[in-house]
Amino acid sequence: MTQPTSAPAADIADAMAAAGLQPGRSPAPVRLPDPGVLFQRRADRLRRLAPGHPLSAWLEFVTLLSETQHALAAAPLSAPATPQAQWRRDLEALRKRLRGALPIPAAEALDALPWTDADALDGLAARLTAGALRPDDLAATPFVAAALQIAWTRHAGGLDASGIAAPATAVTCPVCGGAPVAGVIHAGSDISGLRYLHCGLCHTAWHHVRSACVSCGEGNRISLRAIEGADGPARAETCDACQSHLKLLLAEKAPDLDPVADDLASFALDVLVGDGGYAPIGLNLFLAQAG
Ligand SMILES: [Zn+2]
Ligand SMILES: [Zn+2]
């Protein structure tokens, strides 16, 4: 039998003390995204990460998608709908804005989506967010991911965080149910030193105890791994109790980090720990092809 190594409340108190916070003050359990700036900041971060990177062509492509997402997410909607219906409108708007800007294979993949079949599009979206894509889904998934992120981030950004319950051991997003793309250890603010898991779909962040494995709750068999010689903010948190891993990003190493961008840019770390037999907890919608 294994026992939890620390109670969540004690963990939070420790982290708060380490962060210089006043006793009795709780960290915000949920932080909602700002759709007016999130995608622009991602594009800016990707533009800094891409030069000389082994995946530079992919990072530049996601930069283009992020800029287009920004143009759509930052503009008010004339007739708001639920994200489940809105994402298909955002997909059409993406297609219009990207016309002429895409390489031919990407443009063909976008045109080949089942545009007149809402059920087929929703099915593709469901497979993408479940990490269960079929081989013939792959070519168009970046566009589907981009549209889903716009609709869900706009939705999350319009909520009231005080009305959202998120236990500090939650594995999935308290707003959309999505998987985290990565954890971030924040720095230089009232949540300095705390870990938040960041949703890869609606971009809500929720506090999660730092000393426990996100998947199984075990605290004693966690290791942090990095690529030797790499200077970036990415670490892989691996758990030998359940053989899982999740990306952990250290904001003190890169105050401008973006969880989705930095997770993409540190893909070599996923390969390293994947080869070591650890199964991913996180899901990056722009890396769905890699699975
Ligand atoms: Zn979410
Ligand atoms: Zn575990």
mmCIF file of C-alpha atoms and ligand atoms in Angstrom, residues 213 216 239 242 244, ligand 2:
data_model
loop_
_atom_site.group_PDB
_atom_site.id
_atom_site.type_symbol
_atom_site.label_atom_id
_atom_site.label_comp_id
_atom_site.label_asym_id
_atom_site.label_seq_id
_atom_site.Cartn_x
_atom_site.Cartn_y
_atom_site.Cartn_z
ATOM 1 C CA CYS A 213 1.904 13.152 -9.498
ATOM 2 C CA CYS A 216 -1.853 8.985 -9.581
ATOM 3 C CA CYS A 239 6.325 9.246 -12.155
ATOM 4 C CA CYS A 242 2.265 5.030 -12.652
ATOM 5 C CA SER A 244 3.334 8.689 -16.715
HETATM 6 ZN ZN ZN B 2 1.983 8.780 -10.976
#
